[in-house]
Amino acid sequence: LAKTTQPISMDSYEGQEVNITCSHNNIATNDYITWYQQFPSQGPRFIIQGYKTKVTNEVASLFIPADRKSSTLSLPRVSLSDTAVYYCLVGDLDDKIIFGKGTRLHILP
Amino acid sequence: NAGVTQTPKFQVLKTGQSMTLQCAQDMNHEYMSWYRQDPGMGLRLIHYSVGAGITDQGEVPNGYNVSRSTTEDFPLRLLSAAPSQTSVYFCASSKQTEPRTEAFFGQGTRLTVV
């Protein structure tokens, strides 16, 4: 299992773009990178998944450099409701789905 | 389409009691798993299953048992509850296909052991 490292916490302001970077130096060839969001008292919710380059959906963008040793989750124009914990996971079908401690994102008015 | 349903939502147990946390999904997902989340912490994997009849241990399996007799259900049994098992428990399911796409989580069971 590739271990991931992400900042423990981040603060930002409403309307700003937020970038959360995850380091996964030991990522394997078959591994995908997946990000989840968790609000208080709720289960995690899938945000986005990618293998290489850039992936974009209605919620976020995921940037993955060519060496795939890191990835960046980008949240455009955040609002107060984006305050949550964000988890970066790396793995494939043969892996257990392991969560780290995540990044606590606090959006300020 | 209910997704992942966990019951009960809240439970208080006395030390030494046993109980089963129920988890059911209606998406025909092969992969199911149980996590616990303690205050201010991330999720820790307890047990998981890649299909009916197949289970395996996660990061923190001690004190918990699981079975998977059907695709839909994945109950978690606490054999003899201890205060250290006070936590919020989440069940999740996902497809076992390439790539493994999003995992769907239940709303959680908040368990207190006194």
mmCIF file with all atom_site columns, N, CA and C in Angstrom, chain B residues 14-41:
data_model
loop_
_atom_site.group_PDB
_atom_site.id
_atom_site.type_symbol
_atom_site.label_atom_id
_atom_site.label_alt_id
_atom_site.label_comp_id
_atom_site.label_asym_id
_atom_site.label_entity_id
_atom_site.label_seq_id
_atom_site.pdbx_PDB_ins_code
_atom_site.Cartn_x
_atom_site.Cartn_y
_atom_site.Cartn_z
_atom_site.occupancy
_atom_site.B_iso_or_equiv
_atom_site.pdbx_formal_charge
_atom_site.auth_seq_id
_atom_site.auth_comp_id
_atom_site.auth_asym_id
_atom_site.auth_atom_id
_atom_site.pdbx_PDB_model_num
ATOM 1  N N  . LYS B 1 14 ? -23.275 -1.900 27.589 1.00 0.00 ? 14 LYS B N  1
ATOM 2  C CA . LYS B 1 14 ? -22.495 -2.054 28.812 1.00 0.00 ? 14 LYS B CA 1
ATOM 3  C C  . LYS B 1 14 ? -21.276 -2.920 28.495 1.00 0.00 ? 14 LYS B C  1
ATOM 4  N N  . THR B 1 15 ? -20.202 -2.680 29.204 1.00 0.00 ? 15 THR B N  1
ATOM 5  C CA . THR B 1 15 ? -18.991 -3.474 29.026 1.00 0.00 ? 15 THR B CA 1
ATOM 6  C C  . THR B 1 15 ? -19.320 -4.960 29.134 1.00 0.00 ? 15 THR B C  1
ATOM 7  N N  . GLY B 1 16 ? -18.827 -5.724 28.158 1.00 0.00 ? 16 GLY B N  1
ATOM 8  C CA . GLY B 1 16 ? -19.045 -7.161 28.168 1.00 0.00 ? 16 GLY B CA 1
ATOM 9  C C  . GLY B 1 16 ? -20.224 -7.620 27.328 1.00 0.00 ? 16 GLY B C  1
ATOM 10 N N  . GLN B 1 17 ? -21.116 -6.698 26.979 1.00 0.00 ? 17 GLN B N  1
ATOM 11 C CA . GLN B 1 17 ? -22.253 -7.082 26.141 1.00 0.00 ? 17 GLN B CA 1
ATOM 12 C C  . GLN B 1 17 ? -21.791 -7.305 24.707 1.00 0.00 ? 17 GLN B C  1
ATOM 13 N N  . SER B 1 18 ? -22.593 -8.060 23.974 1.00 0.00 ? 18 SER B N  1
ATOM 14 C CA . SER B 1 18 ? -22.312 -8.280 22.558 1.00 0.00 ? 18 SER B CA 1
ATOM 15 C C  . SER B 1 18 ? -23.428 -7.656 21.741 1.00 0.00 ? 18 SER B C  1
ATOM 16 N N  . MET B 1 19 ? -23.113 -7.328 20.518 1.00 0.00 ? 19 MET B N  1
ATOM 17 C CA . MET B 1 19 ? -24.142 -6.821 19.617 1.00 0.00 ? 19 MET B CA 1
ATOM 18 C C  . MET B 1 19 ? -23.649 -6.895 18.177 1.00 0.00 ? 19 MET B C  1
ATOM 19 N N  . THR B 1 20 ? -24.587 -6.745 17.259 1.00 0.00 ? 20 THR B N  1
ATOM 20 C CA . THR B 1 20 ? -24.274 -6.756 15.834 1.00 0.00 ? 20 THR B CA 1
ATOM 21 C C  . THR B 1 20 ? -24.704 -5.456 15.199 1.00 0.00 ? 20 THR B C  1
ATOM 22 N N  . LEU B 1 21 ? -23.772 -4.820 14.511 1.00 0.00 ? 21 LEU B N  1
ATOM 23 C CA . LEU B 1 21 ? -24.084 -3.643 13.705 1.00 0.00 ? 21 LEU B CA 1
ATOM 24 C C  . LEU B 1 21 ? -24.426 -4.134 12.296 1.00 0.00 ? 21 LEU B C  1
ATOM 25 N N  . GLN B 1 22 ? -25.570 -3.685 11.815 1.00 0.00 ? 22 GLN B N  1
ATOM 26 C CA . GLN B 1 22 ? -26.030 -4.153 10.518 1.00 0.00 ? 22 GLN B CA 1
ATOM 27 C C  . GLN B 1 22 ? -25.622 -3.189 9.397  1.00 0.00 ? 22 GLN B C  1
ATOM 28 N N  . CYS B 1 23 ? -25.297 -3.760 8.246  1.00 0.00 ? 23 CYS B N  1
ATOM 29 C CA . CYS B 1 23 ? -24.987 -2.973 7.052  1.00 0.00 ? 23 CYS B CA 1
ATOM 30 C C  . CYS B 1 23 ? -25.576 -3.691 5.845  1.00 0.00 ? 23 CYS B C  1
ATOM 31 N N  . ALA B 1 24 ? -26.339 -2.965 5.057  1.00 0.00 ? 24 ALA B N  1
ATOM 32 C CA . ALA B 1 24 ? -26.927 -3.529 3.846  1.00 0.00 ? 24 ALA B CA 1
ATOM 33 C C  . ALA B 1 24 ? -26.778 -2.539 2.701  1.00 0.00 ? 24 ALA B C  1
ATOM 34 N N  . GLN B 1 25 ? -26.489 -3.075 1.505  1.00 0.00 ? 25 GLN B N  1
ATOM 35 C CA . GLN B 1 25 ? -26.405 -2.221 0.307  1.00 0.00 ? 25 GLN B CA 1
ATOM 36 C C  . GLN B 1 25 ? -27.230 -2.850 -0.811 1.00 0.00 ? 25 GLN B C  1
ATOM 37 N N  . ASP B 1 26 ? -27.810 -1.990 -1.626 1.00 0.00 ? 26 ASP B N  1
ATOM 38 C CA . ASP B 1 26 ? -28.691 -2.464 -2.697 1.00 0.00 ? 26 ASP B CA 1
ATOM 39 C C  . ASP B 1 26 ? -28.135 -2.127 -4.072 1.00 0.00 ? 26 ASP B C  1
ATOM 40 N N  . MET B 1 27 ? -26.811 -1.982 -4.170 1.00 0.00 ? 27 MET B N  1
ATOM 41 C CA . MET B 1 27 ? -26.174 -1.601 -5.432 1.00 0.00 ? 27 MET B CA 1
ATOM 42 C C  . MET B 1 27 ? -25.435 -2.770 -6.076 1.00 0.00 ? 27 MET B C  1
ATOM 43 N N  . ASN B 1 28 ? -25.568 -3.961 -5.501 1.00 0.00 ? 28 ASN B N  1
ATOM 44 C CA . ASN B 1 28 ? -24.910 -5.169 -6.021 1.00 0.00 ? 28 ASN B CA 1
ATOM 45 C C  . ASN B 1 28 ? -23.384 -5.016 -6.048 1.00 0.00 ? 28 ASN B C  1
ATOM 46 N N  . HIS B 1 29 ? -22.858 -4.311 -5.043 1.00 0.00 ? 29 HIS B N  1
ATOM 47 C CA . HIS B 1 29 ? -21.414 -4.120 -4.959 1.00 0.00 ? 29 HIS B CA 1
ATOM 48 C C  . HIS B 1 29 ? -20.741 -5.339 -4.348 1.00 0.00 ? 29 HIS B C  1
ATOM 49 N N  . GLU B 1 30 ? -19.576 -5.687 -4.916 1.00 0.00 ? 30 GLU B N  1
ATOM 50 C CA . GLU B 1 30 ? -18.850 -6.842 -4.395 1.00 0.00 ? 30 GLU B CA 1
ATOM 51 C C  . GLU B 1 30 ? -18.069 -6.486 -3.131 1.00 0.00 ? 30 GLU B C  1
ATOM 52 N N  . TYR B 1 31 ? -17.484 -5.297 -3.122 1.00 0.00 ? 31 TYR B N  1
ATOM 53 C CA . TYR B 1 31 ? -16.567 -4.906 -2.052 1.00 0.00 ? 31 TYR B CA 1
ATOM 54 C C  . TYR B 1 31 ? -17.339 -4.193 -0.948 1.00 0.00 ? 31 TYR B C  1
ATOM 55 N N  . MET B 1 32 ? -17.187 -4.671 0.300  1.00 0.00 ? 32 MET B N  1
ATOM 56 C CA . MET B 1 32 ? -17.781 -4.001 1.452  1.00 0.00 ? 32 MET B CA 1
ATOM 57 C C  . MET B 1 32 ? -16.760 -3.944 2.571  1.00 0.00 ? 32 MET B C  1
ATOM 58 N N  . SER B 1 33 ? -16.888 -2.922 3.412  1.00 0.00 ? 33 SER B N  1
ATOM 59 C CA . SER B 1 33 ? -15.891 -2.742 4.456  1.00 0.00 ? 33 SER B CA 1
ATOM 60 C C  . SER B 1 33 ? -16.492 -2.032 5.661  1.00 0.00 ? 33 SER B C  1
ATOM 61 N N  . TRP B 1 34 ? -15.835 -2.197 6.793  1.00 0.00 ? 34 TRP B N  1
ATOM 62 C CA . TRP B 1 34 ? -16.211 -1.525 8.034  1.00 0.00 ? 34 TRP B CA 1
ATOM 63 C C  . TRP B 1 34 ? -15.037 -0.688 8.523  1.00 0.00 ? 34 TRP B C  1
ATOM 64 N N  . TYR B 1 35 ? -15.362 0.551  8.957  1.00 0.00 ? 35 TYR B N  1
ATOM 65 C CA . TYR B 1 35 ? -14.369 1.452  9.520  1.00 0.00 ? 35 TYR B CA 1
ATOM 66 C C  . TYR B 1 35 ? -14.867 1.935  10.879 1.00 0.00 ? 35 TYR B C  1
ATOM 67 N N  . ARG B 1 36 ? -13.914 2.339  11.692 1.00 0.00 ? 36 ARG B N  1
ATOM 68 C CA . ARG B 1 36 ? -14.250 3.073  12.897 1.00 0.00 ? 36 ARG B CA 1
ATOM 69 C C  . ARG B 1 36 ? -13.552 4.426  12.854 1.00 0.00 ? 36 ARG B C  1
ATOM 70 N N  . GLN B 1 37 ? -14.205 5.424  13.430 1.00 0.00 ? 37 GLN B N  1
ATOM 71 C CA . GLN B 1 37 ? -13.628 6.764  13.451 1.00 0.00 ? 37 GLN B CA 1
ATOM 72 C C  . GLN B 1 37 ? -13.758 7.326  14.853 1.00 0.00 ? 37 GLN B C  1
ATOM 73 N N  . ASP B 1 38 ? -12.616 7.603  15.453 1.00 0.00 ? 38 ASP B N  1
ATOM 74 C CA . ASP B 1 38 ? -12.574 8.186  16.780 1.00 0.00 ? 38 ASP B CA 1
ATOM 75 C C  . ASP B 1 38 ? -12.452 9.703  16.649 1.00 0.00 ? 38 ASP B C  1
ATOM 76 N N  . PRO B 1 39 ? -12.815 10.447 17.688 1.00 0.00 ? 39 PRO B N  1
ATOM 77 C CA . PRO B 1 39 ? -12.844 11.913 17.596 1.00 0.00 ? 39 PRO B CA 1
ATOM 78 C C  . PRO B 1 39 ? -11.543 12.505 17.065 1.00 0.00 ? 39 PRO B C  1
ATOM 79 N N  . GLY B 1 40 ? -11.661 13.353 16.053 1.00 0.00 ? 40 GLY B N  1
ATOM 80 C CA . GLY B 1 40 ? -10.499 14.034 15.496 1.00 0.00 ? 40 GLY B CA 1
ATOM 81 C C  . GLY B 1 40 ? -9.571  13.159 14.702 1.00 0.00 ? 40 GLY B C  1
ATOM 82 N N  . MET B 1 41 ? -9.989  11.920 14.432 1.00 0.00 ? 41 MET B N  1
ATOM 83 C CA . MET B 1 41 ? -9.113  10.984 13.735 1.00 0.00 ? 41 MET B CA 1
ATOM 84 C C  . MET B 1 41 ? -9.681  10.650 12.366 1.00 0.00 ? 41 MET B C  1
#
